[in-house]
PDB file of N, CA, C and O in Angstrom:
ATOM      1  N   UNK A  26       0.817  -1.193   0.000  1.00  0.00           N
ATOM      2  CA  UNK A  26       0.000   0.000   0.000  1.00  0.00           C
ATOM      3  C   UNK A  26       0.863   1.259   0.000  1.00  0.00           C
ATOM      4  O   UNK A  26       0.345   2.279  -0.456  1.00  0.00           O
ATOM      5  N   UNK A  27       2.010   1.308   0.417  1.00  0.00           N
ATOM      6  CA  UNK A  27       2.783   2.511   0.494  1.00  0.00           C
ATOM      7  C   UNK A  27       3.718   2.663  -0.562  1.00  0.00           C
ATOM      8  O   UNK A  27       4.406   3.684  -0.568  1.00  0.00           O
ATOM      9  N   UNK A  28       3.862   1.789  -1.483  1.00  0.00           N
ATOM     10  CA  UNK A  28       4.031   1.845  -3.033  1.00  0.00           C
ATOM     11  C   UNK A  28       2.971   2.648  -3.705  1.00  0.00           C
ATOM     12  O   UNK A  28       3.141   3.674  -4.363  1.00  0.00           O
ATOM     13  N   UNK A  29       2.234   2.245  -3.533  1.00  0.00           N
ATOM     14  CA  UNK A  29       0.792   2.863  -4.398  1.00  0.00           C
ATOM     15  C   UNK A  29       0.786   4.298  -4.284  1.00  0.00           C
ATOM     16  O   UNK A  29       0.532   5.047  -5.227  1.00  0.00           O
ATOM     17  N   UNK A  30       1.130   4.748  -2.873  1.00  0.00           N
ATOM     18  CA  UNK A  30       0.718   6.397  -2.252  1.00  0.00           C
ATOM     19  C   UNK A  30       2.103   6.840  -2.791  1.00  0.00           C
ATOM     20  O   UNK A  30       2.282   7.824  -2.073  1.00  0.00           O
ATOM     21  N   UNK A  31       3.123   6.769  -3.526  1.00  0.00           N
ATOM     22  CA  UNK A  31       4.153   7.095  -4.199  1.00  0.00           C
ATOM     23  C   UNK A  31       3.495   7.670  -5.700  1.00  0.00           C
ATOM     24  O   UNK A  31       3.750   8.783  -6.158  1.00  0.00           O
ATOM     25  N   UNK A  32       2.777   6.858  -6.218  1.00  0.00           N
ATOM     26  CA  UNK A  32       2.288   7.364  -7.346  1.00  0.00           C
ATOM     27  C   UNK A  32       1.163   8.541  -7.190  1.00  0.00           C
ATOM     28  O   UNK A  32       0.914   9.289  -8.135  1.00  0.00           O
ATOM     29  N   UNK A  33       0.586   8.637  -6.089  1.00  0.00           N
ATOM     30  CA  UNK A  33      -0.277   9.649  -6.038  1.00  0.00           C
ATOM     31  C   UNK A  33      -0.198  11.271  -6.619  1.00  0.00           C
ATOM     32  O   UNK A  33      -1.087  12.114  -6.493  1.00  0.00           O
ATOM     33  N   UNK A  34       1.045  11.437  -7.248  1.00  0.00           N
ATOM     34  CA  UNK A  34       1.306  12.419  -7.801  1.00  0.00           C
ATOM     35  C   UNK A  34       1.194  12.674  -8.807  1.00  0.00           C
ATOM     36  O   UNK A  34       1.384  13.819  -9.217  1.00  0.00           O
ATOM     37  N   UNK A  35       0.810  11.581  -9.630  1.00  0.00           N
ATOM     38  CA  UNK A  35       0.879  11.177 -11.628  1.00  0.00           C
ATOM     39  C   UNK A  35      -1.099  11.660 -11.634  1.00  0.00           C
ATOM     40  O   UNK A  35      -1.553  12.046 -12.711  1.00  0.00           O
ATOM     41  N   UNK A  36      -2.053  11.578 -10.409  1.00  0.00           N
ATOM     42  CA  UNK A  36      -3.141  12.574 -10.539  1.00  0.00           C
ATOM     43  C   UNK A  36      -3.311  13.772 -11.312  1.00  0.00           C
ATOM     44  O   UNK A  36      -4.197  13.999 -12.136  1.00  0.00           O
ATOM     45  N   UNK A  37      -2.513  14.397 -11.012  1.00  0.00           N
ATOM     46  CA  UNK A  37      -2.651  15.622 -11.368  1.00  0.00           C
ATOM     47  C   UNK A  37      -1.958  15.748 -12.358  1.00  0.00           C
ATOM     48  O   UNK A  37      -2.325  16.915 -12.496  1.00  0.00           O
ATOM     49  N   UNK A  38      -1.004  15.552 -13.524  1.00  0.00           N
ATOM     50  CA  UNK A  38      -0.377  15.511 -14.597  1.00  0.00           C
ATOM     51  C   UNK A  38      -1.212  14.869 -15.528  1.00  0.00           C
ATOM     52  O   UNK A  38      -1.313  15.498 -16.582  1.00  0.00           O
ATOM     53  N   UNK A  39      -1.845  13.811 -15.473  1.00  0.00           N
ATOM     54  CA  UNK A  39      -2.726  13.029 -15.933  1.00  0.00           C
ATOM     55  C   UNK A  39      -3.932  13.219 -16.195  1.00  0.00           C
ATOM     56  O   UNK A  39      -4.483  12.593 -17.101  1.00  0.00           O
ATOM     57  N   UNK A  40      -4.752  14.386 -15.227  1.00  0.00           N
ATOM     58  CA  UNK A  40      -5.722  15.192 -15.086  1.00  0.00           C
ATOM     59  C   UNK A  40      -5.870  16.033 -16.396  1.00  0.00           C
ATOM     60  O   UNK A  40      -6.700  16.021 -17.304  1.00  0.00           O
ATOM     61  N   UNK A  41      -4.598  16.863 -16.109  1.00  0.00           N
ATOM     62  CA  UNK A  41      -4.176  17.881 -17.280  1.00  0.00           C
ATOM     63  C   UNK A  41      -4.103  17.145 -18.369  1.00  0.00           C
ATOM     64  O   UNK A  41      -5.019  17.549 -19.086  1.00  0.00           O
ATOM     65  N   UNK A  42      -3.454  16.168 -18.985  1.00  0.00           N
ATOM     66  CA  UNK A  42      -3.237  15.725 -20.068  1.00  0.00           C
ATOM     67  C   UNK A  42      -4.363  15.263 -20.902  1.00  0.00           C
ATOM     68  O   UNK A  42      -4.450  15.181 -22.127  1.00  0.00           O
ATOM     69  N   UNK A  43      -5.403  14.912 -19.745  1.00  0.00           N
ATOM     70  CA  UNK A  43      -6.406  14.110 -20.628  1.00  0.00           C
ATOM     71  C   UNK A  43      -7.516  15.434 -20.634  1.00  0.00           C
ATOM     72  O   UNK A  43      -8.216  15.381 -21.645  1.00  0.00           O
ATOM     73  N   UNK A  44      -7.807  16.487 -19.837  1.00  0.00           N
ATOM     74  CA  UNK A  44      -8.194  17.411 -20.168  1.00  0.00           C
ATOM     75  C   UNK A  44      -8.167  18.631 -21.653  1.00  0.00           C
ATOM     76  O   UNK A  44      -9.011  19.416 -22.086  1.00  0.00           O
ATOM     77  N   UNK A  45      -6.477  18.206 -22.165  1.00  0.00           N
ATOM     78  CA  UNK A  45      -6.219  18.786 -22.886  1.00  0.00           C
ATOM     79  C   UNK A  45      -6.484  18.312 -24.212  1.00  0.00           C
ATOM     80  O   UNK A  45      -6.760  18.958 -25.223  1.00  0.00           O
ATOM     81  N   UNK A  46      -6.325  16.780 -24.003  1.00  0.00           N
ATOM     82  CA  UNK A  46      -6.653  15.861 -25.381  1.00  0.00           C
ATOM     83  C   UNK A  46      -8.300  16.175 -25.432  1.00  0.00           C
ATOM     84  O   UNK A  46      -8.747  16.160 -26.579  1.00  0.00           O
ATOM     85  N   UNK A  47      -9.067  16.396 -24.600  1.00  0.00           N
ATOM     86  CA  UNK A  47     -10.565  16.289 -24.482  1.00  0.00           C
ATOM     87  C   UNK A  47     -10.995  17.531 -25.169  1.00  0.00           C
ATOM     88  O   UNK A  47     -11.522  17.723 -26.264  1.00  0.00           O
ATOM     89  N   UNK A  48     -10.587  18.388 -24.130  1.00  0.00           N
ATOM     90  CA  UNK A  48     -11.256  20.001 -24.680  1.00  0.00           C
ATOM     91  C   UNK A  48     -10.416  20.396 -25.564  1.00  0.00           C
ATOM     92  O   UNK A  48     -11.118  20.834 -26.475  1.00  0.00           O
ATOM     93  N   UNK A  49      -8.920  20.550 -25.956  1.00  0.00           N
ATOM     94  CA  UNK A  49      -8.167  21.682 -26.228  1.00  0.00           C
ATOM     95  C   UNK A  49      -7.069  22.312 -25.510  1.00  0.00           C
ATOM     96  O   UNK A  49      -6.848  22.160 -24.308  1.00  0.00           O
ATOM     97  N   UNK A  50      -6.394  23.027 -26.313  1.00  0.00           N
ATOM     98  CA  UNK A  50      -5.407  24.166 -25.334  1.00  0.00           C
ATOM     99  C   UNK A  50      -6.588  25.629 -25.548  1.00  0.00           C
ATOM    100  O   UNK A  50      -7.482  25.821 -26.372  1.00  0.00           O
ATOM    101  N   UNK A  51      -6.196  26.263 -24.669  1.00  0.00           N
ATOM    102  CA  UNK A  51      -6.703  27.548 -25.162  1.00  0.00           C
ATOM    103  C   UNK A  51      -6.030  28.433 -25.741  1.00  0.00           C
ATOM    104  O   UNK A  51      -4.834  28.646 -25.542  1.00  0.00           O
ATOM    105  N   UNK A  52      -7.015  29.239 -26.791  1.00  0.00           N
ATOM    106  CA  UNK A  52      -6.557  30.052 -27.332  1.00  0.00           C
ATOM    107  C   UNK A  52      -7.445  32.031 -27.410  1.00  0.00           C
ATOM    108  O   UNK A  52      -8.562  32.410 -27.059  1.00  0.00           O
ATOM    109  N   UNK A  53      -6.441  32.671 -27.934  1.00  0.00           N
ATOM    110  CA  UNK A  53      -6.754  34.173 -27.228  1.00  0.00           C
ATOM    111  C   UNK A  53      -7.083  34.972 -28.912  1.00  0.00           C
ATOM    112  O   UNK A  53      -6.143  34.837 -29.694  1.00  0.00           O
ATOM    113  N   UNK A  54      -8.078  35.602 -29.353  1.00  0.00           N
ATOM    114  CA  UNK A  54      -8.536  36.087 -30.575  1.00  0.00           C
ATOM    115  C   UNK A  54      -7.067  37.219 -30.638  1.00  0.00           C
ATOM    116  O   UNK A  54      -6.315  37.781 -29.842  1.00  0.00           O
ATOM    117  N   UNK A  55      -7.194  37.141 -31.612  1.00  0.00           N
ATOM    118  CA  UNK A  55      -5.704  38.009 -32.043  1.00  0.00           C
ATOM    119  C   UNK A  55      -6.285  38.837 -32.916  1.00  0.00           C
ATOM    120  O   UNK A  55      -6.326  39.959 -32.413  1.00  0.00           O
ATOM    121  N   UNK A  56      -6.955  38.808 -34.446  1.00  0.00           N
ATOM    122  CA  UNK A  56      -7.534  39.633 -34.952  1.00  0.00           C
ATOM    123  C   UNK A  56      -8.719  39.337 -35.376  1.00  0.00           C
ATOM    124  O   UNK A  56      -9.285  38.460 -34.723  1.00  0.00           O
ATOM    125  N   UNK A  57      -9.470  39.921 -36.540  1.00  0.00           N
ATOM    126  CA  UNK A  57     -10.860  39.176 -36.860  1.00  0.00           C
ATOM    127  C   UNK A  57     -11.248  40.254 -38.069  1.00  0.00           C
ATOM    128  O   UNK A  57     -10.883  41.409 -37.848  1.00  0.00           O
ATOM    129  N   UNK A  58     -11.978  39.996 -39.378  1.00  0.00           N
ATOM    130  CA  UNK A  58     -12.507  40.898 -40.163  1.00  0.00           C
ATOM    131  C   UNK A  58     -13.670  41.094 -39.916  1.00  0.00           C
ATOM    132  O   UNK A  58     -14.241  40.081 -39.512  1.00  0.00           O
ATOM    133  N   UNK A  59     -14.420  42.179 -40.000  1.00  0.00           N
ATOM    134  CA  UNK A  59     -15.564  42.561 -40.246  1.00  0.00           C
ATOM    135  C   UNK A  59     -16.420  43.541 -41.117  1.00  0.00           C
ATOM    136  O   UNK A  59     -15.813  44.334 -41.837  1.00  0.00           O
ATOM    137  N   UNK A  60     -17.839  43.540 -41.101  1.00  0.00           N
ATOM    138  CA  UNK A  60     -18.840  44.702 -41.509  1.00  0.00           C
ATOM    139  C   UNK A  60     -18.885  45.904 -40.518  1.00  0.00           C
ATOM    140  O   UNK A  60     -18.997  45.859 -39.293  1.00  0.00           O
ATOM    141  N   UNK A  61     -18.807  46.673 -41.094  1.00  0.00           N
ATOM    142  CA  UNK A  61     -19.514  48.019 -40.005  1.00  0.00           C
ATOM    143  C   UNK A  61     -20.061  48.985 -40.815  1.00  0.00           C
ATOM    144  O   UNK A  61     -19.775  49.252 -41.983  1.00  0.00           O
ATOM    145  N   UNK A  62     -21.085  49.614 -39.897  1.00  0.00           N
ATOM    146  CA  UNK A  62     -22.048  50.585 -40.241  1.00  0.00           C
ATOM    147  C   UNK A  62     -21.561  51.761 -40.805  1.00  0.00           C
ATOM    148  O   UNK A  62     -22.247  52.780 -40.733  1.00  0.00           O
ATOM    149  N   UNK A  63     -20.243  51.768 -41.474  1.00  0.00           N
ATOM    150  CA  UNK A  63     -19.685  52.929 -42.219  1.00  0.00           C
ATOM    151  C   UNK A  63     -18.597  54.116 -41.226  1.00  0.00           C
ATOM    152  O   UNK A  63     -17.813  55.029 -41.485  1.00  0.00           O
ATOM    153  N   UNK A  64     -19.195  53.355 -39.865  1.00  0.00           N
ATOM    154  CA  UNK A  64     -18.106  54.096 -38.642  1.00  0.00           C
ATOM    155  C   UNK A  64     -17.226  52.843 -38.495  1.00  0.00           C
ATOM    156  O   UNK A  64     -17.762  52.131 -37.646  1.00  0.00           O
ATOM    157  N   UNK A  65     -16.058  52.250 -38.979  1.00  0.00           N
ATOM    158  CA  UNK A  65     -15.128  51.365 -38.480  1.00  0.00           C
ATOM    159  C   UNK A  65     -14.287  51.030 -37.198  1.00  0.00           C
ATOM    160  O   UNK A  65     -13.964  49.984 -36.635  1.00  0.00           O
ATOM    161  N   UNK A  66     -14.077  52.338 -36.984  1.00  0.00           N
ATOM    162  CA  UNK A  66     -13.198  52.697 -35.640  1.00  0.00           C
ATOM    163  C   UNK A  66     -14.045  53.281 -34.259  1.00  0.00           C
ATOM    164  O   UNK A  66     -13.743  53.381 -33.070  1.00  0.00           O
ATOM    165  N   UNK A  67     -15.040  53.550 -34.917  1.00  0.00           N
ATOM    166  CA  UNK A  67     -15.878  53.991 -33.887  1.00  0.00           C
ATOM    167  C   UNK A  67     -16.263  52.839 -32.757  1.00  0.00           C
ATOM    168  O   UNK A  67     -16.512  51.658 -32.999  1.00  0.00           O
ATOM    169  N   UNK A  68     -16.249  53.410 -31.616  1.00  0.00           N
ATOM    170  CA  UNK A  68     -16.382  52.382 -30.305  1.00  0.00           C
ATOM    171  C   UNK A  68     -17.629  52.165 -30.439  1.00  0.00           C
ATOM    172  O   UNK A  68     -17.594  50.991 -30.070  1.00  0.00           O
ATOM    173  N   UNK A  69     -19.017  52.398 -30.734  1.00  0.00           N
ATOM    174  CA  UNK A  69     -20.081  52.411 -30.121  1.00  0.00           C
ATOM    175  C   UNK A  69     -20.770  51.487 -31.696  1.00  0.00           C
ATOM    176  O   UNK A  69     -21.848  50.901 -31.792  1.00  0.00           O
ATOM    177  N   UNK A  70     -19.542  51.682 -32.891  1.00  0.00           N
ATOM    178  CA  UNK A  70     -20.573  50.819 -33.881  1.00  0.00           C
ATOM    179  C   UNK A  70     -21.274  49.715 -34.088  1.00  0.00           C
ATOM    180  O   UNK A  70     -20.988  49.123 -33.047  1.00  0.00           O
ATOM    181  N   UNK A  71     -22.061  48.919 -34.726  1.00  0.00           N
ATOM    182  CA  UNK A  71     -22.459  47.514 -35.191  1.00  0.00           C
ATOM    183  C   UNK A  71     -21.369  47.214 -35.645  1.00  0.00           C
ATOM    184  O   UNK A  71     -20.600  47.913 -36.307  1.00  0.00           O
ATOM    185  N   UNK A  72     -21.293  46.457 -35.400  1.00  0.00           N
ATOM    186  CA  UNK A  72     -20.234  45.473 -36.337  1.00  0.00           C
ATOM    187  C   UNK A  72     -20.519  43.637 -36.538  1.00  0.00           C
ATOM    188  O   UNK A  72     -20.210  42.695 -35.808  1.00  0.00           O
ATOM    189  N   UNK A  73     -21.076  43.683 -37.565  1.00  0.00           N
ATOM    190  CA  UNK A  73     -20.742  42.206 -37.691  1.00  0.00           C
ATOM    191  C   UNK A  73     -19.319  41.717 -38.229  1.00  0.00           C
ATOM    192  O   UNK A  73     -18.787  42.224 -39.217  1.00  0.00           O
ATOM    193  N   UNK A  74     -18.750  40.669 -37.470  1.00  0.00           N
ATOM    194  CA  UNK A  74     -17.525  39.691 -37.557  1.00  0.00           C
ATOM    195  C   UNK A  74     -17.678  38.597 -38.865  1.00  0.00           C
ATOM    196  O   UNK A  74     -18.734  38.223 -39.375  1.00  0.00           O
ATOM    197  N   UNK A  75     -16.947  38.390 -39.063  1.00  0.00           N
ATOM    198  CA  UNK A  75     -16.823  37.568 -40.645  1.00  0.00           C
ATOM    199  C   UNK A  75     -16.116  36.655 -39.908  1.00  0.00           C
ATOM    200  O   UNK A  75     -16.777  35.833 -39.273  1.00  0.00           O
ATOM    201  N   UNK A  76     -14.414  36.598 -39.826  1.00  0.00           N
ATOM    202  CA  UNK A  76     -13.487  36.047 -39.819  1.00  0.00           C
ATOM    203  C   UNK A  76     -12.867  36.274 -38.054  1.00  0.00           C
ATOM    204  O   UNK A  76     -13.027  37.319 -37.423  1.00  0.00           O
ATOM    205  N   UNK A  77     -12.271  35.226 -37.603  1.00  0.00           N
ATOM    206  CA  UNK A  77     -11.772  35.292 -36.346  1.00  0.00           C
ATOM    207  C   UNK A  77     -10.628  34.769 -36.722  1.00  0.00           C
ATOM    208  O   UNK A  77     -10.632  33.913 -37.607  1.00  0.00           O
ATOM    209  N   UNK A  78      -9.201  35.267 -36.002  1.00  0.00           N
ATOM    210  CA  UNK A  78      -7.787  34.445 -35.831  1.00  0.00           C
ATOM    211  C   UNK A  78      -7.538  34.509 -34.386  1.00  0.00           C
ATOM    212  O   UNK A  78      -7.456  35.576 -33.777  1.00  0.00           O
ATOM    213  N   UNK A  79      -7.390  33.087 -33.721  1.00  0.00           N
ATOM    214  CA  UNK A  79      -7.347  33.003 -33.092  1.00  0.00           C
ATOM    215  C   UNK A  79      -5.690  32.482 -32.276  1.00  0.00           C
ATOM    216  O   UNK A  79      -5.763  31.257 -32.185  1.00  0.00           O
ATOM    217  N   UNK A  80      -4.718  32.822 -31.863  1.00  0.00           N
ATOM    218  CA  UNK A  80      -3.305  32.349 -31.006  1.00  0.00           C
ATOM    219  C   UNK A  80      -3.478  31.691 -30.090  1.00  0.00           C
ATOM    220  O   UNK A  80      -4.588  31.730 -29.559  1.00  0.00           O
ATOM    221  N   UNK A  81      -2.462  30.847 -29.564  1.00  0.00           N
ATOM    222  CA  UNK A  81      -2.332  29.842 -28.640  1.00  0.00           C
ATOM    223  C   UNK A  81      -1.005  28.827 -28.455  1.00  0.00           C
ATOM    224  O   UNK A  81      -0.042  28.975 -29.208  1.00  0.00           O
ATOM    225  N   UNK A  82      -1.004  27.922 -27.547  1.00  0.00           N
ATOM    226  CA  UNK A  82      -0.218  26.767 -27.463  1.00  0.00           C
ATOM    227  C   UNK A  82      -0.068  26.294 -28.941  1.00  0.00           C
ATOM    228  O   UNK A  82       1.025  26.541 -29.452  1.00  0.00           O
ATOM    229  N   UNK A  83      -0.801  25.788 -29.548  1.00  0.00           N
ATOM    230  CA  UNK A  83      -0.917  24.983 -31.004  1.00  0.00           C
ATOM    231  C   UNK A  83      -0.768  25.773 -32.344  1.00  0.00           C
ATOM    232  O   UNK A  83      -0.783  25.314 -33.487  1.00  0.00           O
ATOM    233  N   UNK A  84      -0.615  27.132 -31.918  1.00  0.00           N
ATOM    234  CA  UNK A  84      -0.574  27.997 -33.163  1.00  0.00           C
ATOM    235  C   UNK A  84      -1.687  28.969 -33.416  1.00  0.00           C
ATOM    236  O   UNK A  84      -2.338  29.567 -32.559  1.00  0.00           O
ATOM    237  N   UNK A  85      -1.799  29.033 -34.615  1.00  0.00           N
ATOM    238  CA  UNK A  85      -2.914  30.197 -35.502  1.00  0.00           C
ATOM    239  C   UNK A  85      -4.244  29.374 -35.793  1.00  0.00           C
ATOM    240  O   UNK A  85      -4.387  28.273 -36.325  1.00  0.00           O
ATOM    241  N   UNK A  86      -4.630  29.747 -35.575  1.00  0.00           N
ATOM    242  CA  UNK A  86      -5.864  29.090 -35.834  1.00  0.00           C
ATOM    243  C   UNK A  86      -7.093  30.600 -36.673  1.00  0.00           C
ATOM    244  O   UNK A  86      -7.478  31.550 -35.991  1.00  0.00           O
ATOM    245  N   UNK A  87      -7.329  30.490 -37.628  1.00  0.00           N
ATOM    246  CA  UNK A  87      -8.700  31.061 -38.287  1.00  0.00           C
ATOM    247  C   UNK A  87      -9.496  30.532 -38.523  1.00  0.00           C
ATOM    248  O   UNK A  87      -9.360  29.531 -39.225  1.00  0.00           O
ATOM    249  N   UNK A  88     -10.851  30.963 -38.019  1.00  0.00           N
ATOM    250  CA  UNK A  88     -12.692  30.288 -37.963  1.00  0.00           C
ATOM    251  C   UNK A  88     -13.554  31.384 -38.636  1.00  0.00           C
ATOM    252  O   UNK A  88     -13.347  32.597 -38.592  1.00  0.00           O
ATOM    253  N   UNK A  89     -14.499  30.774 -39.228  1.00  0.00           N
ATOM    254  CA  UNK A  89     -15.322  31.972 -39.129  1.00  0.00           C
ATOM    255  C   UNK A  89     -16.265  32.104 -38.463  1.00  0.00           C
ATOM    256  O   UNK A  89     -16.717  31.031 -38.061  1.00  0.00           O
ATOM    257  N   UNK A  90     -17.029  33.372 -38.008  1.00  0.00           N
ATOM    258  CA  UNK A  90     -17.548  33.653 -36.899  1.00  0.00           C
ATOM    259  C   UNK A  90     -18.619  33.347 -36.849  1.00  0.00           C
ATOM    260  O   UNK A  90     -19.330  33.353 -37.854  1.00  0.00           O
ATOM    261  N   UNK A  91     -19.108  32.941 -35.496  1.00  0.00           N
ATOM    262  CA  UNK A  91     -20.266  32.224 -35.430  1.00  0.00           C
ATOM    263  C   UNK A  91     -21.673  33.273 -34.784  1.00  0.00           C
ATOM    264  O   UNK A  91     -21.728  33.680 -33.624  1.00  0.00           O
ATOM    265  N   UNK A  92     -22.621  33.524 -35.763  1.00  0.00           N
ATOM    266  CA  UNK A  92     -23.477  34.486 -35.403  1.00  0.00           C
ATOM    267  C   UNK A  92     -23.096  36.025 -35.436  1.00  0.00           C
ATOM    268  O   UNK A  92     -23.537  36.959 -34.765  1.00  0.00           O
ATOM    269  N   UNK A  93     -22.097  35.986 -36.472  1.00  0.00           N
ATOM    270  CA  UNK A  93     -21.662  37.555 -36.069  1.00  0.00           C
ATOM    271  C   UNK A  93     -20.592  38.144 -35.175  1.00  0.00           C
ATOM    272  O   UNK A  93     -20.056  39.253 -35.176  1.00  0.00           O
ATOM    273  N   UNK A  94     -20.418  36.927 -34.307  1.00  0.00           N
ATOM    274  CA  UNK A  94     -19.484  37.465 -33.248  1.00  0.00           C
ATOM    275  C   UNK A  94     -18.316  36.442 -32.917  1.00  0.00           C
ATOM    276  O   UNK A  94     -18.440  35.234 -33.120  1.00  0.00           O
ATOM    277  N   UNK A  95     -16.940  37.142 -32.285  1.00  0.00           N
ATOM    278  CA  UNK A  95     -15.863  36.614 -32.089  1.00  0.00           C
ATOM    279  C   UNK A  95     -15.890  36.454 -30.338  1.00  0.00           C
ATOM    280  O   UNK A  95     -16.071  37.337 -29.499  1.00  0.00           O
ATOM    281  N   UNK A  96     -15.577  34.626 -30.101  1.00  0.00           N
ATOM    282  CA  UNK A  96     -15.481  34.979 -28.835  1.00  0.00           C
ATOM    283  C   UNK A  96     -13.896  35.309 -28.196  1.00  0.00           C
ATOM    284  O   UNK A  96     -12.814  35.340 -28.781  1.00  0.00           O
ATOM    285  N   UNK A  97     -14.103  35.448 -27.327  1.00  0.00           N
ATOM    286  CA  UNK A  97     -12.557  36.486 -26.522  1.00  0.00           C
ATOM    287  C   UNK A  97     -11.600  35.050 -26.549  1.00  0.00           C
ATOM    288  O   UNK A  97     -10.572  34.905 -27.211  1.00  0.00           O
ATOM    289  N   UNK A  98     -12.332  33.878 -25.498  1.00  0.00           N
ATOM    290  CA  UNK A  98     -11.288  32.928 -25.765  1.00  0.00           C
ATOM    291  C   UNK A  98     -12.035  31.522 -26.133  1.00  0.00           C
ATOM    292  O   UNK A  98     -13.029  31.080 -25.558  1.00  0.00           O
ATOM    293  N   UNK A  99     -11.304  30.893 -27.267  1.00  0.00           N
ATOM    294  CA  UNK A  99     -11.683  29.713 -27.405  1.00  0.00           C
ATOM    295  C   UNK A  99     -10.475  28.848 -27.619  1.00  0.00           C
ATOM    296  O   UNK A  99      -9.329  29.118 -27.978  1.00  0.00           O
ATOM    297  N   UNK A 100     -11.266  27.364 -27.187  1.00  0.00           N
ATOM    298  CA  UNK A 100     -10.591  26.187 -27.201  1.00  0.00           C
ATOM    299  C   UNK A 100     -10.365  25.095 -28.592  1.00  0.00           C
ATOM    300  O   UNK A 100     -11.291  24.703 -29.302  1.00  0.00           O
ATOM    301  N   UNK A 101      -9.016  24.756 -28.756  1.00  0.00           N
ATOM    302  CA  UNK A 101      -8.917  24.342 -30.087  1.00  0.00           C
ATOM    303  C   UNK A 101      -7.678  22.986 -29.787  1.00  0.00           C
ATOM    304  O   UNK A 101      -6.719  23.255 -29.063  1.00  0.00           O
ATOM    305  N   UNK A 102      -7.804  21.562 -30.400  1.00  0.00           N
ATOM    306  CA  UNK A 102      -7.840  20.704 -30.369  1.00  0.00           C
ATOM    307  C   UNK A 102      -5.699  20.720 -31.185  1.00  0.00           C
ATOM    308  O   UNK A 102      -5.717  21.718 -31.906  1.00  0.00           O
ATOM    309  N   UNK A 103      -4.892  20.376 -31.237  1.00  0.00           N
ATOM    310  CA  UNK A 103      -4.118  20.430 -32.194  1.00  0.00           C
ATOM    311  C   UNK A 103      -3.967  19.795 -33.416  1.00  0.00           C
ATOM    312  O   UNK A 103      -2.950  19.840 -34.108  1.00  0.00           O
ATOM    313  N   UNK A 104      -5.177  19.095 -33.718  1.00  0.00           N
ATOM    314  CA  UNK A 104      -5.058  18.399 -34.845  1.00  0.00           C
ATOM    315  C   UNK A 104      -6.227  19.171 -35.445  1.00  0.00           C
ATOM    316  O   UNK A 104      -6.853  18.631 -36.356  1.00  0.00           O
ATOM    317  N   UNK A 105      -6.559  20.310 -35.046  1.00  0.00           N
ATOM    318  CA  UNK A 105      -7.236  21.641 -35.555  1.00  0.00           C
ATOM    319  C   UNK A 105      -6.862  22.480 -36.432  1.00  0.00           C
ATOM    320  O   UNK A 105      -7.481  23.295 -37.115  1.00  0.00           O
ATOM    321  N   UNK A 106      -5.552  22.142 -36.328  1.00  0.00           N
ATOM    322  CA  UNK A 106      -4.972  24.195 -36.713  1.00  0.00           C
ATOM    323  C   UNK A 106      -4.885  24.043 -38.281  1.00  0.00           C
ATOM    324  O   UNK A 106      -4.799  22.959 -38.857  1.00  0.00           O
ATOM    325  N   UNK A 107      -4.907  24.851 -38.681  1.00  0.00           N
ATOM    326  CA  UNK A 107      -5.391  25.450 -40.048  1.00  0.00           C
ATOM    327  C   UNK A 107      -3.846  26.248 -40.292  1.00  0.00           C
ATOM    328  O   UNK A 107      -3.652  26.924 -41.302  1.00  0.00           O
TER     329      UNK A 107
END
């Protein structure tokens, strides 16, 4: 039994690993194209999103946007990347 409580540490490495194969690494929107109401730069415009690029652990990743909008962070698989 006090063999066993030696390994109790491979928990938490193992946790992570299979978390990561499951969901993803995360990743952080870097840029994105869009429509706008003829004000581009303006803070307060509409804007619909076309295109998202997204950075991370795994690289670049570009999606296109879902409903119009880019989310801040999403999760992406490495046998994802584009």
């Amino acid at each position: 039994m006090k063999i066993a409580a030696l390994f109790l540490w491979m928990i938490a490495p193992l946790g992570f690993w299979g978390a990561v194969t499951y969901w993803g690494t995360p990743h952080v929107v870097w840029s994105y194209t869009f429509h706008s109401s003829g004000n581009g730069y303006g803070v307060t415009a509409k804007r619909y999103y076309i295109n998202c690029t997204y950075i991370g652990w795994t690289g670049k990743h570009v999606t296109s946007a879902q409903q119009g909008r880019c989310l801040w962070i999403r999760l992406f698989k490495p046998e994802e990347n584009q």
